[in-house]
CSV table of C-alpha atoms in Angstrom, one decimal:
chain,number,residue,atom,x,y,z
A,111,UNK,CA,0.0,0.0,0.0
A,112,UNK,CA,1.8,3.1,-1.3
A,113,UNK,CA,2.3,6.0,1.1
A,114,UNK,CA,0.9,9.3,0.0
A,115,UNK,CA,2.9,10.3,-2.8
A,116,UNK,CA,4.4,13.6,-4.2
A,117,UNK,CA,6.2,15.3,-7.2
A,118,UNK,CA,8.4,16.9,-8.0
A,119,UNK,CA,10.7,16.3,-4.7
A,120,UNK,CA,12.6,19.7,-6.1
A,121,UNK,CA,11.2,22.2,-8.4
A,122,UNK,CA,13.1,25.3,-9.1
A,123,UNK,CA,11.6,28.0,-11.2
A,124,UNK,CA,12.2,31.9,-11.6
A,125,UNK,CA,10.4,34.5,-10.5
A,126,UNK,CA,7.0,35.2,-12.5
A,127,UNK,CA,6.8,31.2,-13.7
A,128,UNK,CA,4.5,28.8,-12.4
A,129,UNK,CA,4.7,26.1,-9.9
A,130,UNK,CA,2.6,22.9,-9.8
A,131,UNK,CA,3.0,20.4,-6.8
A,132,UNK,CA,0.9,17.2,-7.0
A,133,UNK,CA,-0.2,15.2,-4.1
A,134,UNK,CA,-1.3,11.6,-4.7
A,135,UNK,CA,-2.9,10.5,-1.5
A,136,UNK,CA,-2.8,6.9,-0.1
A,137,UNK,CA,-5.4,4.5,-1.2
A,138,UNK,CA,-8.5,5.1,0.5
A,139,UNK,CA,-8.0,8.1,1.9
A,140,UNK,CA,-10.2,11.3,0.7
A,141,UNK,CA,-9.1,13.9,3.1
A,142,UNK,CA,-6.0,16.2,2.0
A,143,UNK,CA,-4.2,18.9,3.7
A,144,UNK,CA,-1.6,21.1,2.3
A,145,UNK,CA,1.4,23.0,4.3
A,146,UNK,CA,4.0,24.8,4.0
A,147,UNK,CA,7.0,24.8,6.1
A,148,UNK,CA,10.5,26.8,6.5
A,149,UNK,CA,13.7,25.6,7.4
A,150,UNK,CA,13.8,24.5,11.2
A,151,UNK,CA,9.9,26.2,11.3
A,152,UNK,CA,6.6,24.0,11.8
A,153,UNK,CA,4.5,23.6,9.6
A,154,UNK,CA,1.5,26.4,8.6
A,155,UNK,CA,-1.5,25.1,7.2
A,156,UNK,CA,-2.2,26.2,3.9
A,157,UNK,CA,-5.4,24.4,2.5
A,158,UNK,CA,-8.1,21.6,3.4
A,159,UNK,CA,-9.5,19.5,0.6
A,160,UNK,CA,-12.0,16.8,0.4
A,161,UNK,CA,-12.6,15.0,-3.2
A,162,UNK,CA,-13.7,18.1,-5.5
A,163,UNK,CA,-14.8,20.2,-2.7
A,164,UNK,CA,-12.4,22.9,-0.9
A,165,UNK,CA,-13.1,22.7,2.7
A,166,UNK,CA,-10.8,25.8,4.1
A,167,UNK,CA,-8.9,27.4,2.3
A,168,UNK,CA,-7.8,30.0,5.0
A,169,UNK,CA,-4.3,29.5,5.7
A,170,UNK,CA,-3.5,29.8,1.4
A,171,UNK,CA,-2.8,33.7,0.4
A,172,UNK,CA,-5.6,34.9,-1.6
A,173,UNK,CA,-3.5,35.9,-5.0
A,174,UNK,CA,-1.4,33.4,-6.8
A,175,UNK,CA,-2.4,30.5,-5.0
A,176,UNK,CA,-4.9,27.8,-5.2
A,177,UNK,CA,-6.0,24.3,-5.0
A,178,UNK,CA,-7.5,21.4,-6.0
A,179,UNK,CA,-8.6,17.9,-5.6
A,180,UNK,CA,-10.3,16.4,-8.8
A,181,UNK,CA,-12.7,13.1,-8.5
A,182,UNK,CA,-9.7,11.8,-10.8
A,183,UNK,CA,-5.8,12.2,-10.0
A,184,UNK,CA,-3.8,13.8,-7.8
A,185,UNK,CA,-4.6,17.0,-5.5
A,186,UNK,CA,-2.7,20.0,-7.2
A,187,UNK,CA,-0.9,23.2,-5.8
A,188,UNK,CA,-0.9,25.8,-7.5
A,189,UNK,CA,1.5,29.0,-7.2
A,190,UNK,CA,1.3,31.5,-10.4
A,191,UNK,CA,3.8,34.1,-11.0
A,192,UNK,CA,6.6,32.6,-8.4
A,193,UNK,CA,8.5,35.2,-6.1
A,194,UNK,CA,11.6,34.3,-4.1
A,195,UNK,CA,9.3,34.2,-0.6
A,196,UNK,CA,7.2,31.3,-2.7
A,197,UNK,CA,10.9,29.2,-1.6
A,198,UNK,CA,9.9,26.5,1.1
A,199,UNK,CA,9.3,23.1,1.2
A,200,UNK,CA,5.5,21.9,0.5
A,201,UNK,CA,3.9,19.0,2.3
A,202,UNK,CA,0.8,17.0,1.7
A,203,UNK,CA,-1.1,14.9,4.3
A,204,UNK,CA,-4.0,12.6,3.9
A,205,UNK,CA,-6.3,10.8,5.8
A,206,UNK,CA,-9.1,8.5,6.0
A,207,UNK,CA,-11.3,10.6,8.4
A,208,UNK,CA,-11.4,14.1,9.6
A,209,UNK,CA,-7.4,14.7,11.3
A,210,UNK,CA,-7.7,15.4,15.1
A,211,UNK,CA,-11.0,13.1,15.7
A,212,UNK,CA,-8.1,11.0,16.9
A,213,UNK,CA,-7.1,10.5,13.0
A,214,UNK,CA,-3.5,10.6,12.0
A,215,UNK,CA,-2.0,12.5,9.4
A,216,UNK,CA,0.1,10.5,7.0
A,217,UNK,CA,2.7,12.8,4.9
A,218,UNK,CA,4.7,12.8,2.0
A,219,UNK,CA,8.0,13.7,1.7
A,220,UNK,CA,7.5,17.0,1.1
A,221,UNK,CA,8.4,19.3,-2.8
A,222,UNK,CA,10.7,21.4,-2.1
A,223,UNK,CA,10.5,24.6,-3.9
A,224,UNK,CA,13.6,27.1,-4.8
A,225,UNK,CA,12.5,30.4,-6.5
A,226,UNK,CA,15.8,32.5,-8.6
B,280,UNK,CA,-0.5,34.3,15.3
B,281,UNK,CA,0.9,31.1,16.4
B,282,UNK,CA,-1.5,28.4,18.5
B,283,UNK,CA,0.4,26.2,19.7
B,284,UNK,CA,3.9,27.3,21.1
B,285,UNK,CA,6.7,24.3,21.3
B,286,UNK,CA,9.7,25.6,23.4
B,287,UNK,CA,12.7,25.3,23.3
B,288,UNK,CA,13.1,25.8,20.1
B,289,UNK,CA,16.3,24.1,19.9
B,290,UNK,CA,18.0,21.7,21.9
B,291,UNK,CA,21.4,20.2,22.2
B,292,UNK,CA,22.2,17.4,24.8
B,293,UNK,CA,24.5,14.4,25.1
B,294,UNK,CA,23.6,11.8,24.8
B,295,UNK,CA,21.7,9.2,27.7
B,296,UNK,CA,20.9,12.7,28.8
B,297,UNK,CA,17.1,13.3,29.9
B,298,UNK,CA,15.1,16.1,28.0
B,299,UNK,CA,11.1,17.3,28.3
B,300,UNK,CA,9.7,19.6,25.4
B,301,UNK,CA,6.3,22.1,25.9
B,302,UNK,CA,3.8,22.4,23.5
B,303,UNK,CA,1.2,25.2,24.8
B,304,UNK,CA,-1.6,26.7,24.1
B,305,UNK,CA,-4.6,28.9,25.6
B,306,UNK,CA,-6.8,26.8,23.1
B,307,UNK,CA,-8.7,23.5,24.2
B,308,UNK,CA,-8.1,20.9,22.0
B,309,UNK,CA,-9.8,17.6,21.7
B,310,UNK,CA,-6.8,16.0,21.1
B,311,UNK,CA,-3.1,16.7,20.7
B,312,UNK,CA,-0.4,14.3,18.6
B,313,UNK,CA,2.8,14.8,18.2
B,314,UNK,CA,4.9,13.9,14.9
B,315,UNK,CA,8.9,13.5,14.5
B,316,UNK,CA,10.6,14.8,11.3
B,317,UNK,CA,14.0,13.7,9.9
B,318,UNK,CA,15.8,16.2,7.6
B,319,UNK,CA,14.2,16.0,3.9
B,320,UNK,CA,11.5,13.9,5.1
B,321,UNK,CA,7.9,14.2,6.0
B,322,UNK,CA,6.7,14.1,10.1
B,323,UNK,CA,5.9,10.8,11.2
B,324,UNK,CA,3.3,10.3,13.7
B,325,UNK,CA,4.2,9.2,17.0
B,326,UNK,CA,1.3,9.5,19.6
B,327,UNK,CA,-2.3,10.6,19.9
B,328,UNK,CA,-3.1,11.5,23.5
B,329,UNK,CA,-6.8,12.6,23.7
B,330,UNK,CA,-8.3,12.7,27.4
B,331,UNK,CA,-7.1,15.4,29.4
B,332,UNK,CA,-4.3,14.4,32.1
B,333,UNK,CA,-3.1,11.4,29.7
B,334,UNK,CA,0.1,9.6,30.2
B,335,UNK,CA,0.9,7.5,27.1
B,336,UNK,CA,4.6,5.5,26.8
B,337,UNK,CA,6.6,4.7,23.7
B,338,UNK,CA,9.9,3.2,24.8
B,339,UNK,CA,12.1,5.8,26.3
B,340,UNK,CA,9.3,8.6,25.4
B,341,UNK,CA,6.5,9.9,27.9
B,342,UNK,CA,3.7,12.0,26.5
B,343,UNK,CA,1.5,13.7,28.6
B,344,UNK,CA,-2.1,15.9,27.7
B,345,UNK,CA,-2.5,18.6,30.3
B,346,UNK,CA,-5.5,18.4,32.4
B,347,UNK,CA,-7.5,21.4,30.9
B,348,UNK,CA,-6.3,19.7,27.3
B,349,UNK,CA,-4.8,23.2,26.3
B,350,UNK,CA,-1.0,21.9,26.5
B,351,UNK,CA,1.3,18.4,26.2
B,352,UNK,CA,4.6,17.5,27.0
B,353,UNK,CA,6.8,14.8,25.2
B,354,UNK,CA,9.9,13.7,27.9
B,355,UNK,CA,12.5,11.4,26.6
B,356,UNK,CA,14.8,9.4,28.5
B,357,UNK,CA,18.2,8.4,28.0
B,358,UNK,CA,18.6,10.4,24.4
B,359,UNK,CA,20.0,8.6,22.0
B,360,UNK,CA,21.9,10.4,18.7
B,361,UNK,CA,18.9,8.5,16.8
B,362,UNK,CA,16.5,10.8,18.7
B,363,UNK,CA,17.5,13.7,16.8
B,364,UNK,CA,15.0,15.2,14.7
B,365,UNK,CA,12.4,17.9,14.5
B,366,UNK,CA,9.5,17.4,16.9
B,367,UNK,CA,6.2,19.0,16.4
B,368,UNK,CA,2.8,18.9,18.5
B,369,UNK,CA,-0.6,19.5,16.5
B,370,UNK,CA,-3.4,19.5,17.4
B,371,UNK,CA,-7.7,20.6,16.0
B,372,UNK,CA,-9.0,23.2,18.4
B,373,UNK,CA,-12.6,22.5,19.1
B,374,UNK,CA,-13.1,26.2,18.6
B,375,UNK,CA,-12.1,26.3,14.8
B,376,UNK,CA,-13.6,24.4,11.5
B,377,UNK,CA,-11.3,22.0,9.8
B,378,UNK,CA,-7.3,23.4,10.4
B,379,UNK,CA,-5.0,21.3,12.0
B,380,UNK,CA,-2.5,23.7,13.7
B,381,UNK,CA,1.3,22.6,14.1
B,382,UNK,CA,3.1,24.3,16.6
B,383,UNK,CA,6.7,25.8,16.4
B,384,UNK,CA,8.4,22.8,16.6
B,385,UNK,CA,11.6,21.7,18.6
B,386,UNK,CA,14.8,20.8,17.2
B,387,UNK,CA,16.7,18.3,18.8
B,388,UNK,CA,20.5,17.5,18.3
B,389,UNK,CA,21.7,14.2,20.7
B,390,UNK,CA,25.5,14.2,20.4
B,391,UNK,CA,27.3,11.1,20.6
């Protein structure tokens, strides 16, 4: 049983491209949660997705960002127009339930992102 | 603004050393876990402690929920240099919708 899956593990782009990060959660799971995280920092929530719905989407800044989670394929972040704060590594979580009703959180290993 | 406050930050010790890390909030949560991360990896969940005054054992490790569930320590005996990592409490406030908060995180070095 794969583990939740993501790609690319390093993505550099230059400021004003476009960043995609996909998230492939683990079989059976339909709950996905994005964050972000800087070096030796926790991490800060970002985005809750359930299939094809956004959930809350407070922790994502309203311009350049978004999200999604199709009824097919992977969950996708989105960061247009990439500026050198965008640098940071990216982490997706799934579960099978709502996290914190005593559910766990199972990560991937992260996509880490280097804006020139 | 950060809900859940790990301290210390960072920590060096020696190793069979004892060490207890904080994580606190004013929040009540319904239940607080806390994950271990190795560098270039995703955390890794380690314990779920969910009625307030909890003691839960995992080897050398001791968690503990605080009685008014707004705080949790992790205590680890005898630190061994595989016990260094990044260690982060989280936690769902029962006051907020759907986030799952991470706290600061500790960072803990175990020399040999």
């Amino acid at each position: 049983n794969a583990g939740v899956m993501q790609n690319p593990r390093h993505l550099v782009r230059r400021r004003g491209q476009e960043a995609r990060l996909r998230c492939s959660p683990m079989k059976g799971h339909s709950h996905v949660y994005w964050y972000r995280q800087l070096p030796e920092e926790g991490l800060k929530f970002m985005v809750y997705l359930q299939k094809e719905n956004i959930i809350d989407e407070s922790g994502m800044p309203k311009e350049r960002f978004s999200a999604e989670f199709p009824k097919e394929g992977p969950s996708i972040l989105r960061i247009q127009q990439v500026v050198r704060g965008d640098s940071a590594a990216y982490f997706c979580a799934s579960s099978p339930i709502l996290a914190g009703n005593t559910g766990e959180l199972f990560f991937g290993e992260g996509s880490r992102l280097t804006v020139l | 603004t950060q809900l859940l406050e790990q301290s210390p930050q960072f920590l060096s010790i020696q190793e069979g050393e004892n060490l207890t890390v904080y994580c606190n909030s004013s929040s009540v949560f319904s239940s607080l876990q806390w994950y271990r991360q190795e560098p270039g990896e995703g955390p890794v969940l380690l314990v779920t402690v969910v009625t307030g005054g909890e003691v839960k054992k995992l080897k050398r490790l001791t968690f503990q929920f605080g009685d008014a569930r707004k705080d949790s320590s992790l205590h680890i005996t005898a630190a061994q240099t595989g016990d260094t990592g990044l260690y982060l409490c989280a936690g769902q406030p029962r006051s907020t919708g759907n986030q799952f908060y991470f706290g600061t995180g500790t960072s803990l070095t175990v020399i040999p």
